[in-house]
mmCIF file of C-alpha atoms and ligand atoms in Angstrom:
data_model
loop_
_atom_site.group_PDB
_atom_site.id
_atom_site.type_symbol
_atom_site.label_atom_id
_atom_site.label_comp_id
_atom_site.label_asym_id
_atom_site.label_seq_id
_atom_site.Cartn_x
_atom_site.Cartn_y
_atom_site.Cartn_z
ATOM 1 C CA UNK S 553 -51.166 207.486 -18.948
ATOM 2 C CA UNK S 554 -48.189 209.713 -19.992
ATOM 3 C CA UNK S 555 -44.478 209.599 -17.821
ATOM 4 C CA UNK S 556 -45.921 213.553 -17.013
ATOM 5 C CA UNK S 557 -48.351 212.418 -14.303
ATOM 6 C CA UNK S 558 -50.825 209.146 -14.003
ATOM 7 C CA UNK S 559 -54.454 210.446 -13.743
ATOM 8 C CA UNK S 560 -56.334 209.082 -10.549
ATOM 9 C CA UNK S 561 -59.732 207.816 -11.030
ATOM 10 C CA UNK S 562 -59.620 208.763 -14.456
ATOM 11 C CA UNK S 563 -63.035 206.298 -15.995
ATOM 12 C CA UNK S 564 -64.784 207.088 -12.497
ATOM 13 C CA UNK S 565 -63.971 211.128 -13.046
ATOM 14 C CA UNK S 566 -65.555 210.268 -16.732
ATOM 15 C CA UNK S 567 -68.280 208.386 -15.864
ATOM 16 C CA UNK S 568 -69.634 210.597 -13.471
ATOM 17 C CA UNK S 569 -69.135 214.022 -15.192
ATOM 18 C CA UNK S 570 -70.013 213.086 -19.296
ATOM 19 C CA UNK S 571 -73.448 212.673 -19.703
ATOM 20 C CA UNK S 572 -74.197 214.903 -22.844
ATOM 21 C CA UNK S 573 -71.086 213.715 -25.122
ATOM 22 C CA UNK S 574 -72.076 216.896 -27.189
ATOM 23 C CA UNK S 575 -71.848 219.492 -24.356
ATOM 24 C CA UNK S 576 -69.545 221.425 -23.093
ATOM 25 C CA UNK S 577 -67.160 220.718 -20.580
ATOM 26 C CA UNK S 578 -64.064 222.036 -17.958
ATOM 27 C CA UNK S 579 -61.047 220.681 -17.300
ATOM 28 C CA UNK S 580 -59.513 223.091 -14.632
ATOM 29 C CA UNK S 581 -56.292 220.922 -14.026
ATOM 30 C CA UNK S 582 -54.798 219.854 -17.229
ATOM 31 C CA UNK S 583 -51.243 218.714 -16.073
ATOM 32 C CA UNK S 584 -50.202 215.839 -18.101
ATOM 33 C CA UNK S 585 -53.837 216.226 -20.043
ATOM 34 C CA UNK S 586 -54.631 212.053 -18.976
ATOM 35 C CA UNK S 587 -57.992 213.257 -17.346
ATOM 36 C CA UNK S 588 -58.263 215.675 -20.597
ATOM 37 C CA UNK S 589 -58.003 212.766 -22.851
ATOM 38 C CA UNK S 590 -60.382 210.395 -21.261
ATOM 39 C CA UNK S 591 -62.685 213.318 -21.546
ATOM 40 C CA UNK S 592 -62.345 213.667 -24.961
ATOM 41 C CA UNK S 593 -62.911 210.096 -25.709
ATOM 42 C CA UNK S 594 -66.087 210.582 -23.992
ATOM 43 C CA UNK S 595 -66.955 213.617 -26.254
ATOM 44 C CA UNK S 596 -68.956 213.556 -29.373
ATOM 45 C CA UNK S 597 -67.385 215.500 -32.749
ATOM 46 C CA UNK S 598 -69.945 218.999 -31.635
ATOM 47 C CA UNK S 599 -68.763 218.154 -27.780
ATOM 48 C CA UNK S 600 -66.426 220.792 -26.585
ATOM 49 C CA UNK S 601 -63.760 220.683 -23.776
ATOM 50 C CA UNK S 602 -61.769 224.059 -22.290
ATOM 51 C CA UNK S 603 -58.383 222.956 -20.276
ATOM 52 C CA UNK S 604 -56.523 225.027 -18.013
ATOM 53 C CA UNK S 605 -52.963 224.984 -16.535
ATOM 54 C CA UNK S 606 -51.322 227.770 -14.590
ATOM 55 C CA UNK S 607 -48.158 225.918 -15.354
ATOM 56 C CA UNK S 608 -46.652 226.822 -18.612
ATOM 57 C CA UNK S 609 -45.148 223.669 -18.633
ATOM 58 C CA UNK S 610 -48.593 221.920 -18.481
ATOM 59 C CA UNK S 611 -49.571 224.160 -21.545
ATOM 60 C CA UNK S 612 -46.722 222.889 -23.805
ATOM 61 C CA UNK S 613 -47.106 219.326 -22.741
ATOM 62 C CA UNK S 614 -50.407 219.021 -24.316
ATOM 63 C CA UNK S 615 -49.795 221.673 -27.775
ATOM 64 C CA UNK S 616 -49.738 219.433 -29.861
ATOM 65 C CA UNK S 617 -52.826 217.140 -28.566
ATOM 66 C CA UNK S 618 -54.504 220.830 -28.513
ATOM 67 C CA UNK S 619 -53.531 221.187 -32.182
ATOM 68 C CA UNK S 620 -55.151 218.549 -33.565
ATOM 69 C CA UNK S 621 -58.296 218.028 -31.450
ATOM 70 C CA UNK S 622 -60.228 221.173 -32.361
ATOM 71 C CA UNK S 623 -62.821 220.452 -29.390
ATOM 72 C CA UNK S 624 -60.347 221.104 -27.050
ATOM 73 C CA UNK S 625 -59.336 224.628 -26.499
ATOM 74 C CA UNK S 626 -56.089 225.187 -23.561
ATOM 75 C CA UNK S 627 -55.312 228.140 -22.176
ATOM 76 C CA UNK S 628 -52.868 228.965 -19.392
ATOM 77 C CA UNK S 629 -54.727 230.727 -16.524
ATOM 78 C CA UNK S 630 -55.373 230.038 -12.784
ATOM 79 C CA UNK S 631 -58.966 228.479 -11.608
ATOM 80 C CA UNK S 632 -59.382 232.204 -10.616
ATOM 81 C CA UNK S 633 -59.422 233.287 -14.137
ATOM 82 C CA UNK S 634 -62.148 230.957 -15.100
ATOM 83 C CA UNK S 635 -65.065 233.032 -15.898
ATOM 84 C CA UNK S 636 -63.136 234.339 -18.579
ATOM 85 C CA UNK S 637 -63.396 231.481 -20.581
ATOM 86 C CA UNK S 638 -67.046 229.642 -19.749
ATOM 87 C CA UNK S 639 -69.079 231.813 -19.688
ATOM 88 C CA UNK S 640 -72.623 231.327 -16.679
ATOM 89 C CA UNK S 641 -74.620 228.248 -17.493
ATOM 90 C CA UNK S 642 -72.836 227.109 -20.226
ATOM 91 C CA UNK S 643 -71.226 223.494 -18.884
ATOM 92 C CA UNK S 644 -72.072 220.553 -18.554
ATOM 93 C CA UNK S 645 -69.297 219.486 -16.073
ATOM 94 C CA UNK S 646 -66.213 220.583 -14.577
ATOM 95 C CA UNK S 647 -63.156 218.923 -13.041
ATOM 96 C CA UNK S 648 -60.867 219.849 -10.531
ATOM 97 C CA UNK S 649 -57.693 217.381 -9.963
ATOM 98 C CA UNK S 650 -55.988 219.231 -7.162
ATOM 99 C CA UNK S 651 -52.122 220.005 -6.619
ATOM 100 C CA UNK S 652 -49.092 219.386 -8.233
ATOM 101 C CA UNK S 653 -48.508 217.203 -10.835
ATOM 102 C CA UNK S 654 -45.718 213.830 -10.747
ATOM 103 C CA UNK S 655 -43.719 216.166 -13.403
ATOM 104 C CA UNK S 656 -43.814 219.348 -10.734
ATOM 105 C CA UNK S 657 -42.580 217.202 -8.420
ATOM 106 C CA UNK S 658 -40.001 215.968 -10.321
ATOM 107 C CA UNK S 659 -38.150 218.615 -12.124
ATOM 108 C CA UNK S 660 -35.717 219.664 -8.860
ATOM 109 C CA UNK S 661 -35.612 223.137 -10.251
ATOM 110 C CA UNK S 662 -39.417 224.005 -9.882
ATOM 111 C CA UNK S 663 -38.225 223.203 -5.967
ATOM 112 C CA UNK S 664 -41.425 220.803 -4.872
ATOM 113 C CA UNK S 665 -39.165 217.902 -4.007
ATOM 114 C CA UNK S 666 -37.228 217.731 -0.619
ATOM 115 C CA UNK S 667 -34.111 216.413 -2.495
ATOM 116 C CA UNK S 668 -30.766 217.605 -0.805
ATOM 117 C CA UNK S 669 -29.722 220.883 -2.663
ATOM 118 C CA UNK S 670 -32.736 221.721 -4.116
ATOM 119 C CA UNK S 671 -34.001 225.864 -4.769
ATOM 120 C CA UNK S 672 -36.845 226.833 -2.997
ATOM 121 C CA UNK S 673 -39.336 228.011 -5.524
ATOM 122 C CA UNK S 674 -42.496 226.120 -5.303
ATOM 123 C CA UNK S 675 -44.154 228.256 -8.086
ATOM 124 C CA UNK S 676 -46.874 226.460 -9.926
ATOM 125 C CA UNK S 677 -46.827 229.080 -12.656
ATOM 126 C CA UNK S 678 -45.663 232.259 -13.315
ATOM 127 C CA UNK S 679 -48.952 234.284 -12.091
ATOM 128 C CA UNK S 680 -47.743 233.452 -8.434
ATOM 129 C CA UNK S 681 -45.833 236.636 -7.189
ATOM 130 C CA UNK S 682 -42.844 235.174 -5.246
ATOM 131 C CA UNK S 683 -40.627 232.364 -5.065
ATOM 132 C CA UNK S 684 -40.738 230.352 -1.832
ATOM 133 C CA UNK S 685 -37.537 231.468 -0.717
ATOM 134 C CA UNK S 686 -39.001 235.106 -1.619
ATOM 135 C CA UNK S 687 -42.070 234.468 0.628
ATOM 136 C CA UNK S 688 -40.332 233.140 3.493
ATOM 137 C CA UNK S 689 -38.167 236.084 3.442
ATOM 138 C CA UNK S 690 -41.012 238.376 3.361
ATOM 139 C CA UNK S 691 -43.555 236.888 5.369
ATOM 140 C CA UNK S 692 -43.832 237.002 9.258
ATOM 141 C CA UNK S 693 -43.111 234.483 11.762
ATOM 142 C CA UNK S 694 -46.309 234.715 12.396
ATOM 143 C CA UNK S 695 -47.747 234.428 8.972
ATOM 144 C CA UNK S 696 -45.250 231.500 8.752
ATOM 145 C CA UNK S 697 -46.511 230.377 11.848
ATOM 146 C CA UNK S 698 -50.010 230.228 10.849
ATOM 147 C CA UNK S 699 -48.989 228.863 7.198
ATOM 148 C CA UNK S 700 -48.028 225.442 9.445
ATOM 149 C CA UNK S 701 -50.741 225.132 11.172
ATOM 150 C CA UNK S 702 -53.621 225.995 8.874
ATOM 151 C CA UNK S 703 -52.145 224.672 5.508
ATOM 152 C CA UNK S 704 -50.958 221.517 6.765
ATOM 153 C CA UNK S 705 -51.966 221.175 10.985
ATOM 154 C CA UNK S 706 -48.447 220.891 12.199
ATOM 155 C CA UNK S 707 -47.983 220.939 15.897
ATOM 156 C CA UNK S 708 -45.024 223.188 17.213
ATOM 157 C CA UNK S 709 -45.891 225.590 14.482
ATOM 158 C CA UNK S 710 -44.567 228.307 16.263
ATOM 159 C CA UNK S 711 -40.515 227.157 17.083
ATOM 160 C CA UNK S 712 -40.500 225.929 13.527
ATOM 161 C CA UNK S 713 -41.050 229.365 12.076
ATOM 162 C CA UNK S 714 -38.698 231.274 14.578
ATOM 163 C CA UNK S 715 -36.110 228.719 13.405
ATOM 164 C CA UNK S 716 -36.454 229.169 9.797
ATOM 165 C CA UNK S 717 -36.645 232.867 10.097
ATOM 166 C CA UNK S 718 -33.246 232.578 12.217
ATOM 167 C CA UNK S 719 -31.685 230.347 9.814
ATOM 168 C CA UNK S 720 -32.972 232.549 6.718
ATOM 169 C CA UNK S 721 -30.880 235.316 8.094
ATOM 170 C CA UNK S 722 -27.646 232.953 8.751
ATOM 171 C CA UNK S 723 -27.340 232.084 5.182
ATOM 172 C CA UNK S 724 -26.408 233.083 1.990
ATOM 173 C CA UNK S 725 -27.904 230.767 -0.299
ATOM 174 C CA UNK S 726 -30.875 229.226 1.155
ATOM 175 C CA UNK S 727 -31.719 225.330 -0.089
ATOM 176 C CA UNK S 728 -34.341 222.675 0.771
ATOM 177 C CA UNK S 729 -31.661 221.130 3.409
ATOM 178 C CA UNK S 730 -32.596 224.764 5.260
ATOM 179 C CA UNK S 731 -35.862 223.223 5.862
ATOM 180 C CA UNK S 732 -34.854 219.969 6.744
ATOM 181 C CA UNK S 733 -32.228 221.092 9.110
ATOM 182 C CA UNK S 734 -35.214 223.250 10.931
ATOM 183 C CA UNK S 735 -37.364 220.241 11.051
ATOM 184 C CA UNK S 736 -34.557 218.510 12.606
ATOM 185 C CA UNK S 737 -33.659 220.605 15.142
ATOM 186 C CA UNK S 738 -37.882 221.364 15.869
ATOM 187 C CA UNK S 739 -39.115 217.522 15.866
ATOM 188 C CA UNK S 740 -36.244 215.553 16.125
ATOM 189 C CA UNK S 741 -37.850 213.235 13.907
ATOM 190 C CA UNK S 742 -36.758 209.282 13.451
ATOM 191 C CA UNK S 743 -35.676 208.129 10.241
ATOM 192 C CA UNK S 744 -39.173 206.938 9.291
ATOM 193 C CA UNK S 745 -41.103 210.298 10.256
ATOM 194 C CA UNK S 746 -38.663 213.051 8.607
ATOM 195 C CA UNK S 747 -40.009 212.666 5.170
ATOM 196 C CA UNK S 748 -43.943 212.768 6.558
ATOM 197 C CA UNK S 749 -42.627 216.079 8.400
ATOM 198 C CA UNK S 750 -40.838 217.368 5.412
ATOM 199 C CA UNK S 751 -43.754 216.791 2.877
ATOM 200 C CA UNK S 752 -46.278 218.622 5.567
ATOM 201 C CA UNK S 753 -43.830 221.799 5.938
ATOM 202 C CA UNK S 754 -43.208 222.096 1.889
ATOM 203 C CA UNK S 755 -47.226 221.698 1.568
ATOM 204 C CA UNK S 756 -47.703 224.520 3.738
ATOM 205 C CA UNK S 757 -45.177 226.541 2.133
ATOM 206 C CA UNK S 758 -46.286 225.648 -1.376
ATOM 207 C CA UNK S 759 -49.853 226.141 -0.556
ATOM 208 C CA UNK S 760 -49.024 230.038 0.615
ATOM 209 C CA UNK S 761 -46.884 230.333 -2.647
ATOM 210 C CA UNK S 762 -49.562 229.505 -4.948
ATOM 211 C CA UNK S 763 -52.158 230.977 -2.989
ATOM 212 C CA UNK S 764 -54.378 227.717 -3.558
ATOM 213 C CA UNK S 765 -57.222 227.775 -0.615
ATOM 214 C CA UNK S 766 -58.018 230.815 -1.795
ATOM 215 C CA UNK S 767 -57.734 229.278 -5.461
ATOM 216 C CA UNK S 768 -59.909 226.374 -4.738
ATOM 217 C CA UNK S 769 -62.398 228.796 -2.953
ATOM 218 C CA UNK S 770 -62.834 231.076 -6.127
ATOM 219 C CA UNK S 771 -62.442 228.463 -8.993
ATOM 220 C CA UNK S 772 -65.014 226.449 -7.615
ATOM 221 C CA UNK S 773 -67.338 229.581 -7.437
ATOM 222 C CA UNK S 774 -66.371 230.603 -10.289
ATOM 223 C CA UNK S 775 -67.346 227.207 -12.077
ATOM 224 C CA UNK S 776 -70.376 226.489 -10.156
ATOM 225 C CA UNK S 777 -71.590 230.034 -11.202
ATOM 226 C CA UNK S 778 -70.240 228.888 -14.877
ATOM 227 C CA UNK S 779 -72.497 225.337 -14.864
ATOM 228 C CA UNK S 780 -75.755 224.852 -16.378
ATOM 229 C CA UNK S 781 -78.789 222.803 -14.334
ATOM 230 C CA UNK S 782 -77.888 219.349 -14.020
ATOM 231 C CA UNK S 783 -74.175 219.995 -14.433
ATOM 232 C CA UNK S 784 -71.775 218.277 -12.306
ATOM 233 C CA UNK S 785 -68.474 219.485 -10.772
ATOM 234 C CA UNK S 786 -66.049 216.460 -9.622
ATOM 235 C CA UNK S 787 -62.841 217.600 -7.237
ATOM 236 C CA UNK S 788 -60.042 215.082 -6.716
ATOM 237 C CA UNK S 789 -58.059 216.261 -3.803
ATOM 238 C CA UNK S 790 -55.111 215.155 -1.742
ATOM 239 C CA UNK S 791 -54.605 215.721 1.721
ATOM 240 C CA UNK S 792 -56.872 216.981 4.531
ATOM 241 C CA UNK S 793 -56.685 220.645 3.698
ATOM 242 C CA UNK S 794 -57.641 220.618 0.334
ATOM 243 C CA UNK S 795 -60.486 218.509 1.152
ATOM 244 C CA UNK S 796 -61.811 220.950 4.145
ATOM 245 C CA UNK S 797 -61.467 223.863 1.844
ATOM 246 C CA UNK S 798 -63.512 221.942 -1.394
ATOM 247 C CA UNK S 799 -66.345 220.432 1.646
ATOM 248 C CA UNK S 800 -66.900 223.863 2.788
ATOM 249 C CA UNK S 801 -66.609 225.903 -0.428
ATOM 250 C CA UNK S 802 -69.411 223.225 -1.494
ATOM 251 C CA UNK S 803 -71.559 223.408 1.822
ATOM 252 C CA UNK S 804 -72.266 227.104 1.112
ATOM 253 C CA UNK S 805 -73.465 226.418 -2.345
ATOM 254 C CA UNK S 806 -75.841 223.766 -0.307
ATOM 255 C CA UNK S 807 -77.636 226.113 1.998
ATOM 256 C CA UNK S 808 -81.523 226.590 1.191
ATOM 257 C CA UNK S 809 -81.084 229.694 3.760
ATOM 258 C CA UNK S 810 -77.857 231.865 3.238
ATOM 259 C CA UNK S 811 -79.224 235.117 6.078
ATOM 260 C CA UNK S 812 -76.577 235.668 8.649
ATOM 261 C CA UNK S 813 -76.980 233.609 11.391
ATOM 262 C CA UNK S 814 -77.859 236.684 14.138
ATOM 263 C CA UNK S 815 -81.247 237.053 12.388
ATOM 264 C CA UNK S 816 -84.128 235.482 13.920
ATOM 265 C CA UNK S 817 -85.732 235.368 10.656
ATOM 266 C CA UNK S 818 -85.026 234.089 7.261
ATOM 267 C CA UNK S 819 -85.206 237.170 4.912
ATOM 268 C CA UNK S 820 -83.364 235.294 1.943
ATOM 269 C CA UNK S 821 -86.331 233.439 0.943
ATOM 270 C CA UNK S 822 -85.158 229.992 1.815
ATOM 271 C CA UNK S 823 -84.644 228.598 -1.965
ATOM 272 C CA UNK S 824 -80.607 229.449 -2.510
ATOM 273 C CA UNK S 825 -79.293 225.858 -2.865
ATOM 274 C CA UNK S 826 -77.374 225.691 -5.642
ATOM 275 C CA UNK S 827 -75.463 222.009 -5.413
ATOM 276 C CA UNK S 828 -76.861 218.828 -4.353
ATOM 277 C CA UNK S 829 -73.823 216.079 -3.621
ATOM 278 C CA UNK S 830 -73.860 212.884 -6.145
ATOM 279 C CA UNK S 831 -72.457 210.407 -3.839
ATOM 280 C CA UNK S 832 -72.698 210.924 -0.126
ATOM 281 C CA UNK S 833 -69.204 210.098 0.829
ATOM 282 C CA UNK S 834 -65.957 210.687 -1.051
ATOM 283 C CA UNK S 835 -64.481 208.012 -3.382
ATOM 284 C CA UNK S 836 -61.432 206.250 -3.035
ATOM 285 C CA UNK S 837 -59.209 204.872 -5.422
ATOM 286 C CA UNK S 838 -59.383 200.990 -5.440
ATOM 287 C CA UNK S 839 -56.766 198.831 -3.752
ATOM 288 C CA UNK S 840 -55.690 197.916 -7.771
ATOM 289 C CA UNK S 841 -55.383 200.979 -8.405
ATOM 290 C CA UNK S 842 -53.047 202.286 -5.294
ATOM 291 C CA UNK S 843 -51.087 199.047 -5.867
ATOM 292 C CA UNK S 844 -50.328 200.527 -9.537
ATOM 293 C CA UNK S 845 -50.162 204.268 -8.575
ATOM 294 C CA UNK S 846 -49.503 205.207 -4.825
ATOM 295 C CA UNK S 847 -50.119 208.435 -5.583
ATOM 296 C CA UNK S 848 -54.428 207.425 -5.800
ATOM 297 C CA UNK S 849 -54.035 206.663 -1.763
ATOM 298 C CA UNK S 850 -54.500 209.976 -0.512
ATOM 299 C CA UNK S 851 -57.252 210.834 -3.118
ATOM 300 C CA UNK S 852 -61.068 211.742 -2.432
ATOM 301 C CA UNK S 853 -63.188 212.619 -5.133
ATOM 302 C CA UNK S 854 -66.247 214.676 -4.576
ATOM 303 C CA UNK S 855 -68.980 215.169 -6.981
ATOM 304 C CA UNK S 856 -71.722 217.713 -6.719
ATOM 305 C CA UNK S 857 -74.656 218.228 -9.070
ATOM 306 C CA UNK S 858 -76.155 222.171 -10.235
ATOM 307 C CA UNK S 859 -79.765 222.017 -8.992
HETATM 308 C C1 LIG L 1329 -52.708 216.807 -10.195
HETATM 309 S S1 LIG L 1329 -52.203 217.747 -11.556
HETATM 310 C C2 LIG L 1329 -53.427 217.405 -12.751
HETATM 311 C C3 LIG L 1329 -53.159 216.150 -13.502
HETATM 312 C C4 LIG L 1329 -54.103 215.887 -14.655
HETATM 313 N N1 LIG L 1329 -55.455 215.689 -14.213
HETATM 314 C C5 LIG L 1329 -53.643 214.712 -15.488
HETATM 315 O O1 LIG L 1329 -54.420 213.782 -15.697
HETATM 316 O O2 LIG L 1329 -52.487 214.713 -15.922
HETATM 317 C C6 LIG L 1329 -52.646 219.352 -11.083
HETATM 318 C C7 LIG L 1329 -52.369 220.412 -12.140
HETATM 319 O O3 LIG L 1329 -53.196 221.522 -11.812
HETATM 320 C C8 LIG L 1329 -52.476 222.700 -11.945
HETATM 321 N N2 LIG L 1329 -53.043 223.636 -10.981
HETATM 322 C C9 LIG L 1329 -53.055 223.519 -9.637
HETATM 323 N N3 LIG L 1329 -53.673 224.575 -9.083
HETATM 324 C C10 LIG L 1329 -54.075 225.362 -10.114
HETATM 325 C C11 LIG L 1329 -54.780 226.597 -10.191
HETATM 326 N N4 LIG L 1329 -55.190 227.229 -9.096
HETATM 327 N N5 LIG L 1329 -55.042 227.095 -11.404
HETATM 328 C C12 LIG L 1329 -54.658 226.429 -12.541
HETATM 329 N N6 LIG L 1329 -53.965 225.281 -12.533
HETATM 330 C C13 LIG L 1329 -53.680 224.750 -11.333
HETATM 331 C C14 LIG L 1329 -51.038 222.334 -11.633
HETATM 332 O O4 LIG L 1329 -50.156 223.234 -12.276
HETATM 333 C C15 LIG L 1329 -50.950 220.916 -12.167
HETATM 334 O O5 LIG L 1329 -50.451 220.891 -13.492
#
């Protein structure tokens, strides 16, 4: 555990993904390197673990661990980048701890947190082309509009992005209280629901910033593609979106038959399943665990095995 971020199911993500302590292995989310670690303690002296971070924050956090743990090589890099570094059928397992990490959220100048005052920025690493503020700027109310609903299924999607875009062009120097006057003014929230209401619009926001369905959509390809037979990818996600974008990145990979659905015929040849699923239904964090990190509530961990 480091002050950086508390890793969530951090034995359960070990236990189920080393099984060859001399193989080699992914870690697609370093962040405060806690999952990394209890990795590595699973690893034998020949076992091998690659760590990635878009966040070159992330990157420095874990230098000097990287310096003097020659299995573990860290490079900075989005989960679309990660055929670069494993290359097909080389791993024996690969994790995916979705998100931001506690130390995103809070540094107030990366602009996660809804704290009065705060820039909108959002970026998870420098490989994401604008700033929040930059993207709502730039974007249409539409695409702002559809941000809302599809990255975090608000209702009244619609009013809430005509606000913002009215309010964007009102002032000079747009701040997180731009967002929670809009929210105001949409939902005229009580007390108790403005920070629910606030976390959903920021998701939505950040999750267009950082371009992360589409992420989670081509780093899981990209790492099933990179796994050898047996190996087993485990995703820890957070809210409802993430987890519909890993269940049906994964049900493709499922599929015996992968012809277009129009044909009357299979053509394919019926024998394209690449993942079989490990445990049936998500995990949960345990109540102890919750009760010492609240952040393990929301988690679901899914683990899928190369066939
Ligand atoms: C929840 S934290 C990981 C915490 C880590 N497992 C630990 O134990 O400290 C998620 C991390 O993944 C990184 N991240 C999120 N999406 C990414 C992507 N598409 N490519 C690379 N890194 C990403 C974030 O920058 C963040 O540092």
């Amino acid at each position: 555990m480091t002050d950086y971020h508390r890793p969530v199911l951090e034995q359960e993500v070990a236990d189920y993904l080393v099984r060859d302590p001399s193989a080699s292995y992914l870690d697609a989310t370093l962040g405060g390197g806690g999952h990394t670690r209890a990795l590595l303690a699973r690893l034998a002296p020949d076992g091998s673990l690659t760590a990635l971070d878009r966040d070159p924050e992330a990157i420095a956090h874990s230098a000097t661990l990287a310096a003097q743990d020659m299995r573990l090589h860290v490079h900075q890099a989005p989960f679309s980048r990660i055929a670069e570094f494993c290359a097909p059928d080389s791993l024996a397992g690969a994790l995916f701890d979705l998100g931001v990490s506690s130390h995103q959220l809070d540094e107030r100048a990366r602009g996660f947190s809804f704290e009065s005052g705060a820039p909108l920025d959002m970026r998870m690493g420098p490989d994401a082309e604008s700033s929040a503020l930059e993207w709502l700027k730039s974007c249409t109310e539409e695409e702002l509009a559809g941000a809302f609903h599809f990255n975090s299924d608000l209702d009244r999607s619609r009013p809430l992005a005509r606000r913002i875009k009215i309010m964007l062009g009102e002032e000079a120097l747009p701040t997180s209280d731009l967002l929670r006057r809009a929210v105001d003014g949409i939902y005229r929230p009580r007390d108790n629901e403005r920070a629910g209401l606030l976390a959903r619009v920021f998701q939505a926001i950040r999750m267009e910033v950082n371009r992360e369905r589409d992420e989670i959509r081509l780093g899981l390809t990209a790492a099933v593609g990179a796994l050898a037979k047996g190996g087993r990818v485990c995703v820890l996600s957070y809210h409802s979106v993430e987890d519909r974008a890993v269940k049906e990145t994964f049900a493709d990979f499922e599929k015996d038959c992968v012809c277009p659905p129009a044909l009357p015929v299979c053509v394919c040849g019926g024998k394209n399943r690449q993942l079989r699923k490990v445990i049936r239904k998500p995990q949960e964090a345990s109540a102890e665990e919750i009760a010492m990190n609240p952040r393990a509530r929301s988690a679901k961990l899914r683990v899928m095995e190369k066939v």
